[in-house]
GROMACS .gro file of C-alpha atoms in nm:
model
  286
    1MET     CA    1  19.496  10.530  11.161
    2VAL     CA    2  19.136  10.647  11.193
    3ARG     CA    3  19.048  10.960  11.011
    4PRO     CA    4  18.825  11.194  11.216
    5ALA     CA    5  18.480  11.269  11.073
    6ARG     CA    6  18.420  11.608  10.926
    7VAL     CA    7  18.132  11.796  11.086
    8ILE     CA    8  17.987  12.108  10.924
    9CYS     CA    9  17.800  12.338  11.162
   10GLN     CA   10  17.574  12.625  11.059
   11PRO     CA   11  17.472  12.899  11.295
   12CYS     CA   12  17.104  12.894  11.400
   13PRO     CA   13  16.946  13.160  11.622
   14CYS     CA   14  16.679  12.925  11.763
   15THR     CA   15  16.674  12.596  11.951
   16GLY     CA   16  16.463  12.287  11.904
   17TYR     CA   17  16.361  12.225  11.540
   18HIS     CA   18  16.661  12.295  11.313
   19GLY     CA   19  16.487  12.249  10.978
   20LYS     CA   20  16.379  12.514  10.733
   21VAL     CA   21  16.220  12.808  10.915
   22ILE     CA   22  15.942  13.012  10.747
   23PRO     CA   23  16.009  13.384  10.781
   24ARG     CA   24  15.776  13.576  11.009
   25SER     CA   25  15.657  13.806  10.731
   26ARG     CA   26  15.548  13.512  10.515
   27THR     CA   27  15.371  13.349  10.811
   28VAL     CA   28  15.163  13.661  10.869
   29SER     CA   29  15.072  13.672  10.499
   30LEU     CA   30  14.953  13.310  10.502
   31LEU     CA   31  14.740  13.365  10.812
   32ALA     CA   32  14.580  13.672  10.656
   33LEU     CA   33  14.503  13.476  10.338
   34GLY     CA   34  14.341  13.197  10.538
   35ALA     CA   35  14.125  13.444  10.728
   36ILE     CA   36  14.005  13.597  10.401
   37CYS     CA   37  13.913  13.253  10.264
   38LEU     CA   38  13.720  13.162  10.579
   39ALA     CA   39  13.533  13.492  10.573
   40GLY     CA   40  13.440  13.440  10.210
   41CYS     CA   41  13.313  13.087  10.275
   42SER     CA   42  13.105  13.191  10.575
   43SER     CA   43  12.943  13.474  10.382
   44GLU     CA   44  12.801  13.235  10.124
   45ASP     CA   45  12.437  13.143  10.178
   46GLN     CA   46  12.397  12.788  10.302
   47PRO     CA   47  12.155  12.584  10.085
   48ALA     CA   48  11.812  12.562  10.251
   49GLN     CA   49  11.670  12.218  10.317
   50SER     CA   50  11.429  12.127  10.038
   51LEU     CA   51  11.101  11.978  10.157
   52LYS     CA   52  10.858  11.811   9.922
   53PRO     CA   53  10.496  11.934   9.931
   54LEU     CA   54  10.209  11.714  10.037
   55VAL     CA   55  10.045  11.517   9.757
   56LEU     CA   56   9.673  11.448   9.729
   57LYS     CA   57   9.714  11.088   9.618
   58GLU     CA   58   9.344  10.995   9.604
   59GLN     CA   59   9.011  11.174   9.618
   60VAL     CA   60   8.649  11.085   9.557
   61SER     CA   61   8.312  11.253   9.613
   62ASN     CA   62   7.950  11.136   9.612
   63ILE     CA   63   7.626  11.333   9.600
   64ALA     CA   64   7.304  11.197   9.751
   65LYS     CA   65   6.956  11.348   9.784
   66SER     CA   66   6.870  11.457  10.136
   67THR     CA   67   6.570  11.612  10.312
   68ASP     CA   68   6.708  11.967  10.287
   69GLY     CA   69   6.875  11.943   9.945
   70TYR     CA   70   7.181  11.736   9.869
   71ALA     CA   71   7.446  11.572  10.085
   72VAL     CA   72   7.800  11.594   9.950
   73ASN     CA   73   8.038  11.328  10.084
   74TRP     CA   74   8.409  11.312  10.010
   75ALA     CA   75   8.720  11.115  10.100
   76GLY     CA   76   9.087  11.169  10.025
   77VAL     CA   77   9.441  11.058  10.106
   78LEU     CA   78   9.731  11.300  10.158
   79THR     CA   79  10.088  11.165  10.152
   80ASN     CA   80  10.401  11.313  10.310
   81ALA     CA   81  10.729  11.217  10.142
   82ASN     CA   82  10.945  11.393  10.404
   83PRO     CA   83  11.065  11.131  10.656
   84TRP     CA   84  11.175  11.377  10.927
   85HIS     CA   85  10.900  11.644  10.927
   86PHE     CA   86  10.537  11.675  11.028
   87GLY     CA   87  10.302  11.852  10.789
   88GLU     CA   88  10.089  12.070  11.017
   89HIS     CA   89   9.799  12.318  10.996
   90VAL     CA   90   9.671  12.174  10.669
   91VAL     CA   91   9.328  12.292  10.551
   92ALA     CA   92   9.136  12.121  10.270
   93THR     CA   93   8.896  12.330  10.061
   94ILE     CA   94   8.606  12.144   9.905
   95VAL     CA   95   8.422  12.322   9.623
   96GLY     CA   96   8.113  12.197   9.439
   97ARG     CA   97   7.981  12.352   9.117
   98ASP     CA   98   7.664  12.295   8.917
   99ALA     CA   99   7.640  12.231   8.542
  100ALA     CA  100   7.676  12.605   8.466
  101GLY     CA  101   7.994  12.629   8.671
  102THR     CA  102   7.830  12.819   8.957
  103GLU     CA  103   7.964  12.744   9.302
  104VAL     CA  104   7.690  12.580   9.509
  105VAL     CA  105   7.893  12.452   9.805
  106ARG     CA  106   8.226  12.545   9.964
  107MET     CA  107   8.376  12.421  10.285
  108ASP     CA  108   8.716  12.459  10.456
  109GLN     CA  109   8.807  12.146  10.650
  110PRO     CA  110   9.100  12.163  10.897
  111LEU     CA  111   9.295  11.840  10.875
  112ASP     CA  112   9.505  11.655  11.128
  113ALA     CA  113   9.883  11.660  11.111
  114VAL     CA  114  10.037  11.438  10.843
  115PRO     CA  115  10.305  11.216  11.005
  116PRO     CA  116  10.663  11.200  10.874
  117GLY     CA  117  10.688  10.972  10.573
  118GLY     CA  118  10.324  10.870  10.619
  119SER     CA  119   9.978  10.940  10.488
  120LEU     CA  120   9.655  11.095  10.611
  121ALA     CA  121   9.310  10.963  10.522
  122PHE     CA  122   9.028  11.213  10.569
  123THR     CA  123   8.655  11.224  10.503
  124GLY     CA  124   8.383  11.485  10.533
  125GLN     CA  125   8.029  11.589  10.448
  126ALA     CA  126   7.848  11.911  10.362
  127SER     CA  127   7.497  12.014  10.254
  128ALA     CA  128   7.406  12.197   9.932
  129ALA     CA  129   7.075  12.347   9.825
  130GLU     CA  130   7.151  12.281   9.458
  131LYS     CA  131   7.298  11.963   9.317
  132PRO     CA  132   7.667  11.993   9.229
  133VAL     CA  133   7.791  11.802   8.926
  134LYS     CA  134   8.160  11.845   9.001
  135VAL     CA  135   8.340  11.848   9.336
  136THR     CA  136   8.710  11.930   9.374
  137ILE     CA  137   8.939  11.905   9.676
  138GLN     CA  138   9.236  12.138   9.721
  139TYR     CA  139   9.453  12.212  10.022
  140ARG     CA  140   9.670  12.488  10.157
  141PRO     CA  141  10.045  12.420  10.184
  142ALA     CA  142  10.150  12.262  10.511
  143GLN     CA  143  10.366  12.420  10.777
  144TRP     CA  144  10.667  12.196  10.835
  145ARG     CA  145  10.814  12.106  11.172
  146SER     CA  146  11.099  11.867  11.250
  147ALA     CA  147  10.993  11.552  11.433
  148ALA     CA  148  11.132  11.504  11.783
  149ARG     CA  149  11.192  11.132  11.729
  150ILE     CA  150  11.322  10.910  11.450
  151PRO     CA  151  11.059  10.784  11.201
  152SER     CA  152  11.056  10.430  11.340
  153SER     CA  153  10.935  10.565  11.675
  154PHE     CA  154  10.598  10.660  11.526
  155GLN     CA  155  10.421  10.327  11.518
  156SER     CA  156  10.076  10.283  11.368
  157PHE     CA  157   9.773  10.201  11.580
  158PRO     CA  158   9.672   9.838  11.514
  159ILE     CA  159   9.319   9.776  11.382
  160THR     CA  160   9.168   9.434  11.441
  161ARG     CA  161   8.844   9.240  11.381
  162VAL     CA  162   8.712   9.472  11.111
  163GLN     CA  163   8.368   9.392  10.972
  164THR     CA  164   8.197   9.567  10.679
  165MET     CA  165   7.822   9.508  10.648
  166ARG     CA  166   7.596   9.646  10.380
  167GLN     CA  167   7.265   9.780  10.512
  168LYS     CA  168   6.922   9.773  10.348
  169ASP     CA  169   6.937  10.144  10.264
  170GLY     CA  170   7.264  10.098  10.071
  171SER     CA  171   7.491  10.235  10.343
  172TYR     CA  172   7.777  10.039  10.500
  173LEU     CA  173   7.832   9.970  10.869
  174ILE     CA  174   8.197   9.922  10.969
  175THR     CA  175   8.302   9.795  11.311
  176GLY     CA  176   8.633   9.694  11.464
  177TYR     CA  177   8.879   9.754  11.748
  178VAL     CA  178   9.165  10.004  11.789
  179GLY     CA  179   9.483   9.910  11.973
  180ASN     CA  180   9.754  10.125  12.129
  181PRO     CA  181  10.122  10.025  12.079
  182TYR     CA  182  10.248  10.286  12.328
  183GLN     CA  183  10.287  10.280  12.703
  184LEU     CA  184  10.092  10.604  12.749
  185PRO     CA  185   9.714  10.607  12.687
  186ALA     CA  186   9.587  10.798  12.383
  187SER     CA  187   9.326  11.051  12.492
  188SER     CA  188   9.150  11.067  12.153
  189LEU     CA  189   9.200  10.899  11.817
  190VAL     CA  190   9.032  10.948  11.480
  191VAL     CA  191   8.929  10.631  11.296
  192ASN     CA  192   8.891  10.652  10.917
  193ALA     CA  193   8.746  10.382  10.694
  194LEU     CA  194   8.800  10.393  10.317
  195LEU     CA  195   8.589  10.165  10.096
  196ARG     CA  196   8.738  10.025   9.775
  197ASP     CA  197   8.628   9.807   9.485
  198ALA     CA  198   8.800   9.496   9.348
  199ALA     CA  199   9.052   9.709   9.153
  200GLY     CA  200   9.143   9.911   9.463
  201LYS     CA  201   8.963  10.226   9.346
  202LEU     CA  202   8.848  10.456   9.626
  203LEU     CA  203   8.467  10.464   9.647
  204GLY     CA  204   8.402  10.660   9.966
  205GLY     CA  205   8.470  10.672  10.336
  206GLY     CA  206   8.365  10.775  10.684
  207SER     CA  207   8.521  10.856  11.020
  208THR     CA  208   8.454  10.846  11.393
  209PHE     CA  209   8.636  10.904  11.724
  210VAL     CA  210   8.747  10.679  12.009
  211ASP     CA  211   8.863  10.811  12.347
  212ASP     CA  212   9.094  10.690  12.621
  213VAL     CA  213   9.268  10.417  12.422
  214LYS     CA  214   9.488  10.219  12.660
  215ALA     CA  215   9.732   9.944  12.579
  216GLY     CA  216   9.584   9.600  12.629
  217SER     CA  217   9.218   9.712  12.622
  218PRO     CA  218   9.129   9.816  12.265
  219PRO     CA  219   8.796   9.999  12.237
  220ARG     CA  220   8.540   9.917  11.972
  221PHE     CA  221   8.451  10.163  11.698
  222ILE     CA  222   8.134  10.186  11.487
  223LEU     CA  223   8.088  10.412  11.184
  224THR     CA  224   7.858  10.438  10.883
  225VAL     CA  225   7.943  10.526  10.523
  226ALA     CA  226   7.647  10.648  10.317
  227GLY     CA  227   7.591  10.813   9.982
  228LEU     CA  228   7.772  10.563   9.761
  229PRO     CA  229   7.625  10.497   9.415
  230LYS     CA  230   7.381  10.204   9.404
  231ASP     CA  231   7.602  10.006   9.167
  232SER     CA  232   7.906  10.029   9.398
  233LYS     CA  233   8.061   9.697   9.491
  234VAL     CA  234   8.273   9.725   9.802
  235VAL     CA  235   8.538   9.454   9.825
  236LYS     CA  236   8.796   9.600  10.063
  237THR     CA  237   8.790   9.833  10.362
  238ASP     CA  238   9.104  10.018  10.473
  239VAL     CA  239   9.080  10.133  10.836
  240THR     CA  240   9.340  10.358  10.999
  241ALA     CA  241   9.362  10.544  11.329
  242ARG     CA  242   9.563  10.855  11.415
  243THR     CA  243   9.596  11.122  11.680
  244TRP     CA  244   9.360  11.416  11.658
  245GLY     CA  245   9.478  11.776  11.610
  246SER     CA  246   9.640  12.009  11.357
  247THR     CA  247   9.988  11.947  11.504
  248GLY     CA  248  10.188  11.632  11.566
  249ARG     CA  249  10.235  11.701  11.939
  250PRO     CA  250   9.994  11.430  12.062
  251TYR     CA  251  10.167  11.174  11.841
  252GLU     CA  252  10.511  11.285  11.963
  253ASP     CA  253  10.402  11.268  12.328
  254LEU     CA  254  10.302  10.905  12.281
  255ALA     CA  255  10.628  10.823  12.103
  256MET     CA  256  10.834  11.001  12.370
  257GLY     CA  257  10.666  10.787  12.635
  258GLY     CA  258  10.799  10.476  12.461
  259ALA     CA  259  10.641  10.179  12.289
  260LEU     CA  260  10.542   9.855  12.453
  261PRO     CA  261  10.801   9.577  12.438
  262VAL     CA  262  10.751   9.329  12.160
  263HIS     CA  263  10.764   9.026  12.391
  264THR     CA  264  10.546   9.071  12.699
  265VAL     CA  265  10.499   8.704  12.794
  266LYS     CA  266  10.778   8.505  12.960
  267PRO     CA  267  10.877   8.193  12.760
  268THR     CA  268  10.740   7.869  12.907
  269SER     CA  269  10.966   7.623  12.722
  270GLU     CA  270  11.281   7.487  12.880
  271PRO     CA  271  11.612   7.651  12.774
  272PHE     CA  272  11.849   7.458  12.546
  273ALA     CA  273  12.098   7.236  12.725
  274VAL     CA  274  12.371   7.355  12.490
  275ASP     CA  275  12.384   7.695  12.327
  276ARG     CA  276  12.428   7.576  11.969
  277GLY     CA  277  12.478   7.931  11.844
  278SER     CA  278  12.787   7.982  12.061
  279GLU     CA  279  12.912   7.635  11.971
  280ALA     CA  280  12.883   7.711  11.600
  281MET     CA  281  13.065   8.042  11.641
  282GLY     CA  282  13.348   7.866  11.824
  283GLN     CA  283  13.387   7.617  11.538
  284VAL     CA  284  13.405   7.902  11.285
  285LYS     CA  285  13.681   8.077  11.483
  286GLN     CA  286  13.881   7.753  11.494
   0.00000   0.00000   0.00000
């Protein structure tokens, strides 16, 4: 004899899920509590992105006698530690004072945009009626703008065949060629040359411009650096090129146009009879 199973049934006003049902009044309370939490979170101020200021990593100045007084030459290097932002509309202020502390020369020099995660070399010259004994370089804070491309898209302009020749008057003549790694031609580039001694100390520098720089046909640049002390011993010359302007738009336009492919010449050697890389991978899988 088989005993019938005992089934206990409980009344339920709804169909479908027959588990524990949350009362409607409690559901409304939970929704209201969630809305209050979301409103409180959205009202909190979001932390602003912290950008590091530009740093004047190096600076040097030289004073030389000229026909109308004194020529004040300077060179400096600004660095940008922010990898995703251009430092734009930067202005350097150069002030020279005499032994009594009186200001004898002042000049505001607009600088080009400092690229993301990069540096900016700059040089300049001004005239002074009186001889300054101390020259300082300061700069106004940069205006930051997010770069339109990733940092690796902003490639440097290659400098080749650099020659540094000391002249009879103590100045230095620097020559070389500027390349363009981008597909679009660069309408105008600034070339800066920084002269250093054996220890790497910055001694001085000069700059010039090159126009219509096309890929595959690098133009030659020539510039002169004068006013260095007579006992200066130049051992190394650092030459860099950059786009001209207080904003990074020209640099971004070149990067947006794309860089040249790394390999532009078709291989002339015969292909391997057996792809050893695929063969090795097959052995590993086995």
